[in-house]
mmCIF file of C-alpha atoms in Angstrom:
data_model
loop_
_atom_site.group_PDB
_atom_site.id
_atom_site.type_symbol
_atom_site.label_atom_id
_atom_site.label_comp_id
_atom_site.label_asym_id
_atom_site.label_seq_id
_atom_site.Cartn_x
_atom_site.Cartn_y
_atom_site.Cartn_z
ATOM 1 C CA MET W 1 226.958 17.419 209.556
ATOM 2 C CA LEU W 2 224.981 14.924 211.597
ATOM 3 C CA THR W 3 223.359 17.740 213.560
ATOM 4 C CA LYS W 4 222.590 19.530 210.351
ATOM 5 C CA ALA W 5 221.140 16.385 208.832
ATOM 6 C CA ILE W 6 218.989 15.769 211.908
ATOM 7 C CA ARG W 7 217.759 19.348 211.798
ATOM 8 C CA SER W 8 216.965 19.036 208.103
ATOM 9 C CA THR W 9 215.133 15.761 208.679
ATOM 10 C CA SER W 10 213.176 17.286 211.569
ATOM 11 C CA GLU W 11 212.275 20.338 209.523
ATOM 12 C CA ALA W 12 211.187 18.141 206.646
ATOM 13 C CA ALA W 13 209.020 16.031 208.935
ATOM 14 C CA SER W 14 207.494 19.138 210.419
ATOM 15 C CA ALA W 15 206.844 20.568 206.981
ATOM 16 C CA GLY W 16 205.320 17.257 205.987
ATOM 17 C CA ARG W 17 202.963 17.318 208.950
ATOM 18 C CA VAL W 18 201.928 20.880 208.115
ATOM 19 C CA ALA W 19 201.355 19.911 204.500
ATOM 20 C CA ARG W 20 199.306 16.882 205.496
ATOM 21 C CA ARG W 21 197.197 18.993 207.860
ATOM 22 C CA ARG W 22 196.628 21.522 205.098
ATOM 23 C CA LEU W 23 195.690 18.797 202.646
ATOM 24 C CA ARG W 24 193.348 17.203 205.204
ATOM 25 C CA ARG W 25 191.766 20.555 205.957
ATOM 26 C CA LEU W 26 191.388 21.311 202.243
ATOM 27 C CA ALA W 27 189.835 17.885 201.677
ATOM 28 C CA LEU W 28 187.366 18.405 204.531
ATOM 29 C CA GLN W 29 186.498 21.875 203.315
ATOM 30 C CA THR W 30 186.021 20.615 199.763
ATOM 31 C CA LEU W 31 183.924 17.721 201.024
ATOM 32 C CA GLY W 32 181.891 20.059 203.193
ATOM 33 C CA ALA W 33 181.306 22.453 200.308
ATOM 34 C CA SER W 34 180.281 19.576 198.063
ATOM 35 C CA LEU W 35 177.943 18.088 200.658
ATOM 36 C CA LEU W 36 176.438 21.453 201.438
ATOM 37 C CA ALA W 37 175.988 22.263 197.771
ATOM 38 C CA GLY W 38 174.358 18.895 197.302
ATOM 39 C CA ALA W 39 172.073 19.485 200.279
ATOM 40 C CA VAL W 40 171.084 22.949 199.060
ATOM 41 C CA VAL W 41 170.534 21.773 195.507
ATOM 42 C CA ALA W 42 168.571 18.787 196.766
ATOM 43 C CA CYS W 43 166.265 21.053 198.784
ATOM 44 C CA THR W 44 163.111 21.789 196.860
ATOM 45 C CA THR W 45 161.631 25.262 196.707
ATOM 46 C CA VAL W 46 157.937 24.934 197.433
ATOM 47 C CA GLN W 47 154.870 26.941 198.327
ATOM 48 C CA THR W 48 153.033 24.756 200.828
ATOM 49 C CA THR W 49 149.943 26.967 200.845
ATOM 50 C CA GLY W 50 148.083 29.341 198.615
ATOM 51 C CA GLU W 51 148.410 33.076 199.180
ATOM 52 C CA GLY W 52 144.956 33.584 200.645
ATOM 53 C CA ALA W 53 143.526 37.072 201.059
ATOM 54 C CA ILE W 54 146.584 38.082 203.114
ATOM 55 C CA GLY W 55 148.892 37.651 200.092
ATOM 56 C CA LEU W 56 151.300 35.090 201.574
ATOM 57 C CA ASN W 57 154.006 34.446 198.981
ATOM 58 C CA ARG W 58 157.222 33.458 200.778
ATOM 59 C CA LYS W 59 158.910 30.473 199.143
ATOM 60 C CA GLN W 60 160.092 27.645 201.391
ATOM 61 C CA ARG W 61 162.990 25.216 200.989
ATOM 62 C CA MET W 62 162.328 21.629 201.985
ATOM 63 C CA SER W 63 164.870 18.822 202.192
ATOM 64 C CA PRO W 64 163.891 15.462 200.643
ATOM 65 C CA LEU W 65 165.437 13.896 203.735
ATOM 66 C CA VAL W 66 162.545 15.334 205.766
ATOM 67 C CA SER W 67 159.329 14.251 204.083
ATOM 68 C CA GLU W 68 155.817 15.417 204.838
ATOM 69 C CA ALA W 69 154.635 11.810 205.156
ATOM 70 C CA GLN W 70 157.351 10.973 207.694
ATOM 71 C CA LEU W 71 156.484 13.958 209.866
ATOM 72 C CA GLU W 72 152.769 13.194 209.735
ATOM 73 C CA GLU W 73 153.383 9.578 210.753
ATOM 74 C CA SER W 74 155.652 10.674 213.599
ATOM 75 C CA ALA W 75 153.063 13.234 214.673
ATOM 76 C CA LYS W 76 150.334 10.606 214.709
ATOM 77 C CA VAL W 77 152.391 8.381 217.008
ATOM 78 C CA ALA W 78 153.468 11.274 219.259
ATOM 79 C CA TYR W 79 149.923 12.616 219.512
ATOM 80 C CA ALA W 80 148.553 9.214 220.518
ATOM 81 C CA GLU W 81 151.223 8.965 223.219
ATOM 82 C CA VAL W 82 150.418 12.431 224.588
ATOM 83 C CA MET W 83 146.699 11.709 224.645
ATOM 84 C CA GLN W 84 147.267 8.344 226.313
ATOM 85 C CA GLY W 85 149.467 9.984 228.945
ATOM 86 C CA ALA W 86 146.853 12.645 229.614
ATOM 87 C CA GLN W 87 144.147 10.016 229.903
ATOM 88 C CA GLN W 88 146.192 8.012 232.393
ATOM 89 C CA LYS W 89 146.534 11.166 234.494
ATOM 90 C CA HIS W 90 142.776 11.801 234.197
ATOM 91 C CA ALA W 91 143.559 15.053 232.390
ATOM 92 C CA LEU W 92 142.029 14.359 228.968
ATOM 93 C CA ASN W 93 138.759 16.168 228.140
ATOM 94 C CA VAL W 94 137.874 16.466 231.818
ATOM 95 C CA ASP W 95 135.365 19.272 231.304
ATOM 96 C CA PRO W 96 132.776 18.157 228.682
ATOM 97 C CA ALA W 97 131.476 21.704 228.180
ATOM 98 C CA MET W 98 134.971 23.080 227.536
ATOM 99 C CA THR W 99 135.795 20.217 225.173
ATOM 100 C CA ALA W 100 132.555 20.778 223.254
ATOM 101 C CA ARG W 101 133.311 24.498 223.044
ATOM 102 C CA VAL W 102 136.831 23.994 221.679
ATOM 103 C CA ARG W 103 135.644 21.386 219.168
ATOM 104 C CA ASN W 104 132.827 23.657 218.040
ATOM 105 C CA VAL W 105 135.219 26.542 217.313
ATOM 106 C CA ALA W 106 137.690 24.209 215.609
ATOM 107 C CA GLY W 107 134.827 22.661 213.654
ATOM 108 C CA ARG W 108 134.055 26.029 212.104
ATOM 109 C CA ILE W 109 137.686 26.860 211.320
ATOM 110 C CA ILE W 110 138.826 23.540 209.814
ATOM 111 C CA PRO W 111 136.460 23.768 206.790
ATOM 112 C CA GLN W 112 138.179 27.083 205.925
ATOM 113 C CA VAL W 113 141.662 25.562 205.483
ATOM 114 C CA GLY W 114 140.875 24.934 201.811
ATOM 115 C CA ALA W 115 141.463 28.642 201.206
ATOM 116 C CA PHE W 116 145.161 27.900 201.757
ATOM 117 C CA ARG W 117 145.498 24.195 200.878
ATOM 118 C CA PRO W 118 142.560 22.064 199.736
ATOM 119 C CA ASP W 119 144.331 18.769 200.543
ATOM 120 C CA ALA W 120 144.210 19.637 204.258
ATOM 121 C CA LEU W 121 140.434 19.226 204.168
ATOM 122 C CA LYS W 122 141.096 15.476 203.945
ATOM 123 C CA TRP W 123 143.425 15.336 206.948
ATOM 124 C CA ASN W 124 142.374 13.203 209.896
ATOM 125 C CA TRP W 125 141.748 16.161 212.188
ATOM 126 C CA GLN W 126 141.610 15.505 215.923
ATOM 127 C CA VAL W 127 140.827 18.049 218.653
ATOM 128 C CA ASN W 128 141.280 17.417 222.377
ATOM 129 C CA VAL W 129 141.601 19.438 225.586
ATOM 130 C CA ILE W 130 144.245 18.694 228.226
ATOM 131 C CA GLN W 131 143.661 19.746 231.822
ATOM 132 C CA SER W 132 146.706 21.832 232.708
ATOM 133 C CA ASP W 133 147.533 25.279 234.107
ATOM 134 C CA GLU W 134 149.920 25.818 231.201
ATOM 135 C CA LEU W 135 149.048 28.606 228.759
ATOM 136 C CA ASN W 136 149.495 26.557 225.626
ATOM 137 C CA ALA W 137 147.940 25.045 222.515
ATOM 138 C CA TRP W 138 149.414 23.322 219.480
ATOM 139 C CA CYS W 139 148.649 21.572 216.217
ATOM 140 C CA MET W 140 150.916 18.791 214.981
ATOM 141 C CA PRO W 141 151.467 18.004 211.286
ATOM 142 C CA GLY W 142 148.400 16.366 209.806
ATOM 143 C CA GLY W 143 145.912 18.243 212.004
ATOM 144 C CA LYS W 144 146.413 16.862 215.532
ATOM 145 C CA ILE W 145 145.265 19.625 217.912
ATOM 146 C CA ALA W 146 145.578 20.018 221.679
ATOM 147 C CA VAL W 147 144.383 22.973 223.757
ATOM 148 C CA TYR W 148 145.358 23.325 227.422
ATOM 149 C CA SER W 149 142.616 24.360 229.826
ATOM 150 C CA GLY W 150 144.915 26.904 231.461
ATOM 151 C CA ILE W 151 144.976 29.214 228.464
ATOM 152 C CA ILE W 152 141.171 29.256 228.346
ATOM 153 C CA ASN W 153 140.605 29.712 232.074
ATOM 154 C CA GLN W 154 143.445 32.060 232.974
ATOM 155 C CA LEU W 155 142.986 34.389 229.994
ATOM 156 C CA LYS W 156 139.181 34.113 230.126
ATOM 157 C CA LEU W 157 139.088 33.609 226.375
ATOM 158 C CA THR W 158 136.110 34.619 224.290
ATOM 159 C CA ASP W 159 135.193 32.352 221.375
ATOM 160 C CA ASP W 160 136.733 34.911 219.014
ATOM 161 C CA GLU W 161 140.034 34.795 220.938
ATOM 162 C CA LEU W 162 139.934 31.006 221.046
ATOM 163 C CA ALA W 163 139.462 31.078 217.265
ATOM 164 C CA ALA W 164 142.581 33.246 216.962
ATOM 165 C CA ILE W 165 144.589 30.648 218.898
ATOM 166 C CA LEU W 166 143.238 27.701 216.931
ATOM 167 C CA GLY W 167 143.706 29.518 213.622
ATOM 168 C CA HIS W 168 147.305 30.305 214.529
ATOM 169 C CA GLU W 169 148.157 26.732 215.517
ATOM 170 C CA ILE W 170 146.397 25.234 212.497
ATOM 171 C CA ALA W 171 148.366 27.645 210.303
ATOM 172 C CA HIS W 172 151.657 26.126 211.503
ATOM 173 C CA ALA W 173 150.476 22.716 210.286
ATOM 174 C CA LEU W 174 149.170 24.030 206.966
ATOM 175 C CA ARG W 175 152.421 25.844 206.311
ATOM 176 C CA GLU W 176 154.523 22.811 207.373
ATOM 177 C CA HIS W 177 156.718 24.972 209.559
ATOM 178 C CA ALA W 178 157.972 21.936 211.480
ATOM 179 C CA ARG W 179 159.242 20.357 208.270
ATOM 180 C CA GLU W 180 160.794 23.624 207.136
ATOM 181 C CA ARG W 181 162.667 24.034 210.430
ATOM 182 C CA ALA W 182 163.915 20.446 210.269
ATOM 183 C CA SER W 183 165.150 21.023 206.706
ATOM 184 C CA GLU W 184 166.943 24.249 207.674
ATOM 185 C CA GLN W 185 168.580 22.658 210.702
ATOM 186 C CA ALA W 186 169.754 19.619 208.737
ATOM 187 C CA THR W 187 171.486 21.800 206.155
ATOM 188 C CA ALA W 188 172.917 24.215 208.720
ATOM 189 C CA GLY W 189 174.138 21.344 210.914
ATOM 190 C CA LEU W 190 176.008 19.799 207.998
ATOM 191 C CA LEU W 191 177.755 23.064 207.187
ATOM 192 C CA ILE W 192 178.645 23.784 210.810
ATOM 193 C CA ASN W 193 180.013 20.311 211.617
ATOM 194 C CA VAL W 194 182.095 19.985 208.465
ATOM 195 C CA GLY W 195 183.267 23.589 208.688
ATOM 196 C CA ALA W 196 184.331 23.190 212.325
ATOM 197 C CA ALA W 197 186.205 19.989 211.487
ATOM 198 C CA GLY W 198 187.839 21.598 208.482
ATOM 199 C CA MET W 199 189.112 24.502 210.564
ATOM 200 C CA GLY W 200 190.222 22.236 213.384
ATOM 201 C CA LEU W 201 187.806 23.790 215.869
ATOM 202 C CA GLY W 202 186.411 20.526 217.239
ATOM 203 C CA ASN W 203 183.194 20.165 219.196
ATOM 204 C CA ALA W 204 183.549 23.554 220.898
ATOM 205 C CA GLY W 205 183.758 25.248 217.515
ATOM 206 C CA ALA W 206 180.715 23.354 216.274
ATOM 207 C CA ASP W 207 178.787 24.409 219.385
ATOM 208 C CA MET W 208 179.729 28.045 218.797
ATOM 209 C CA GLY W 209 178.712 27.711 215.161
ATOM 210 C CA ARG W 210 175.320 26.320 216.119
ATOM 211 C CA LEU W 211 174.805 29.180 218.580
ATOM 212 C CA ALA W 212 175.775 31.724 215.933
ATOM 213 C CA TYR W 213 173.379 30.141 213.438
ATOM 214 C CA GLN W 214 170.548 30.083 215.954
ATOM 215 C CA THR W 215 170.924 33.736 216.960
ATOM 216 C CA THR W 216 171.461 35.088 213.425
ATOM 217 C CA PHE W 217 169.218 32.890 211.282
ATOM 218 C CA GLY W 218 167.368 30.222 213.263
ATOM 219 C CA LEU W 219 165.542 32.520 215.665
ATOM 220 C CA LYS W 220 164.706 34.959 212.888
ATOM 221 C CA ASN W 221 163.226 32.138 210.810
ATOM 222 C CA SER W 222 161.166 31.001 213.795
ATOM 223 C CA ARG W 223 159.840 34.535 214.214
ATOM 224 C CA THR W 224 158.940 34.526 210.513
ATOM 225 C CA HIS W 225 156.946 31.335 211.059
ATOM 226 C CA GLU W 226 155.103 32.890 213.995
ATOM 227 C CA THR W 227 154.194 35.962 211.979
ATOM 228 C CA GLU W 228 152.938 33.837 209.098
ATOM 229 C CA ALA W 229 150.825 31.770 211.498
ATOM 230 C CA ASP W 230 149.371 34.951 213.013
ATOM 231 C CA ARG W 231 148.360 36.254 209.587
ATOM 232 C CA ILE W 232 146.939 32.961 208.313
ATOM 233 C CA GLY W 233 145.194 32.498 211.657
ATOM 234 C CA VAL W 234 143.250 35.749 211.480
ATOM 235 C CA GLU W 235 142.125 34.943 207.953
ATOM 236 C CA LEU W 236 140.934 31.463 208.946
ATOM 237 C CA ALA W 237 139.069 32.939 211.923
ATOM 238 C CA ALA W 238 137.480 35.645 209.781
ATOM 239 C CA ARG W 239 136.351 33.147 207.156
ATOM 240 C CA ALA W 240 134.788 31.059 209.937
ATOM 241 C CA GLY W 241 132.776 34.044 211.166
ATOM 242 C CA TYR W 242 134.984 35.000 214.125
ATOM 243 C CA ASP W 243 136.130 38.580 214.629
ATOM 244 C CA PRO W 244 139.808 38.683 213.535
ATOM 245 C CA ARG W 245 140.430 41.713 215.760
ATOM 246 C CA ALA W 246 140.182 39.355 218.748
ATOM 247 C CA ALA W 247 143.765 38.322 217.985
ATOM 248 C CA ILE W 248 144.785 41.793 219.185
ATOM 249 C CA THR W 249 143.011 41.477 222.537
ATOM 250 C CA LEU W 250 144.404 37.946 222.857
ATOM 251 C CA TRP W 251 147.986 39.200 222.664
ATOM 252 C CA GLN W 252 147.228 42.076 224.970
ATOM 253 C CA LYS W 253 146.106 39.478 227.507
ATOM 254 C CA MET W 254 149.201 37.361 226.840
ATOM 255 C CA ALA W 255 151.445 40.394 227.352
ATOM 256 C CA SER W 256 149.695 41.166 230.626
ATOM 257 C CA ALA W 257 150.041 37.548 231.754
ATOM 258 C CA SER W 258 153.788 37.598 231.088
ATOM 259 C CA GLN W 259 154.139 40.560 233.524
ATOM 260 C CA GLY W 260 157.053 41.985 231.589
ATOM 261 C CA ARG W 261 159.188 38.842 231.894
ATOM 262 C CA SER W 262 159.544 38.418 228.142
ATOM 263 C CA THR W 263 162.760 37.524 226.321
ATOM 264 C CA PRO W 264 164.258 40.298 224.126
ATOM 265 C CA GLU W 265 162.814 39.830 220.632
ATOM 266 C CA PHE W 266 166.180 39.345 218.900
ATOM 267 C CA LEU W 267 166.890 36.384 221.207
ATOM 268 C CA SER W 268 163.437 34.886 220.999
ATOM 269 C CA THR W 269 161.740 32.400 218.734
ATOM 270 C CA HIS W 270 158.608 34.554 218.901
ATOM 271 C CA PRO W 271 158.042 38.207 218.003
ATOM 272 C CA SER W 272 157.503 40.535 220.956
ATOM 273 C CA ALA W 273 153.914 41.141 221.991
ATOM 274 C CA SER W 274 154.085 44.758 220.777
ATOM 275 C CA THR W 275 155.388 43.677 217.368
ATOM 276 C CA ARG W 276 152.658 41.055 217.051
ATOM 277 C CA ILE W 277 149.935 43.474 218.056
ATOM 278 C CA ARG W 278 151.032 46.057 215.474
ATOM 279 C CA ASP W 279 151.114 43.420 212.740
ATOM 280 C CA LEU W 280 147.770 41.958 213.787
ATOM 281 C CA GLN W 281 146.170 45.400 213.780
ATOM 282 C CA ASP W 282 147.165 45.632 210.125
ATOM 283 C CA TYR W 283 146.238 42.114 209.016
ATOM 284 C CA SER W 284 143.024 41.794 210.998
ATOM 285 C CA GLY W 285 141.880 44.914 209.194
ATOM 286 C CA ARG W 286 142.753 43.374 205.829
ATOM 287 C CA VAL W 287 140.564 40.317 206.448
ATOM 288 C CA LEU W 288 137.741 42.150 208.228
ATOM 289 C CA PRO W 289 135.577 42.099 205.050
ATOM 290 C CA LEU W 290 135.726 38.273 205.125
ATOM 291 C CA TYR W 291 134.357 38.336 208.675
ATOM 292 C CA GLN W 292 131.679 40.816 207.746
ATOM 293 C CA ARG W 293 130.536 38.645 204.846
ATOM 294 C CA ALA W 294 130.542 35.507 207.012
ATOM 295 C CA HIS W 295 128.891 37.277 209.940
ATOM 296 C CA PRO W 296 126.710 40.108 208.565
#
């Protein structure tokens, strides 16, 4: 009887532990669903830019936890730090002729941003050149632009190709892609962490979840952002009087510079060069009349 009673007590305790685990898991899953639902509901569907001649109409979801003002303030601080660091290394605007050239091209493109969002005309735009062999350029939220000398020198850019680069980078800022990515990642991170905890998967499970999200949704969304920036960029360049077809030769040069060492498109944050070129052939043709009117 004692043995039987011990066995019954042990079985009851075990059943109790299982029940408690199930209740805890259910509570976590319910909490996670509620938090996620709240995060999704709280996200605002917006259209950060107008459609332009290219017909851009994708809706974006932005989290109120990631505000435009916060990102612009952070960008202002980060940009100042980068410029200060470059200056300390004697790498800021080293070549006056190159700096003047970049600022001249940017100076023609920036007045065209009103075609997509008139408020951007009032941004505190800044344009600087960093001496570096890196093939890179970027535009932070709020219109903080940097172009690396390497991309100009190594690709032997024409002004039209430089306009394609500047138009593309400015487009990211106009479209608030940085804010959109931060909003997506905040929502996805909440789901993954709570879901992993609810299923008892721990940190390893959360890591796997983040990898799965990145390869199935995150990378695809980044490629969408790149394509949008390409399309907006050629329109901005065309409106400024630069040949939009130069974006095609730009990416042909970029493909040649990569020497075939590109990441497979489905694992990349950027479309493949061939995909970009095909899309740019289409969209540069669509905005060619704008170039022809601006540059008869």
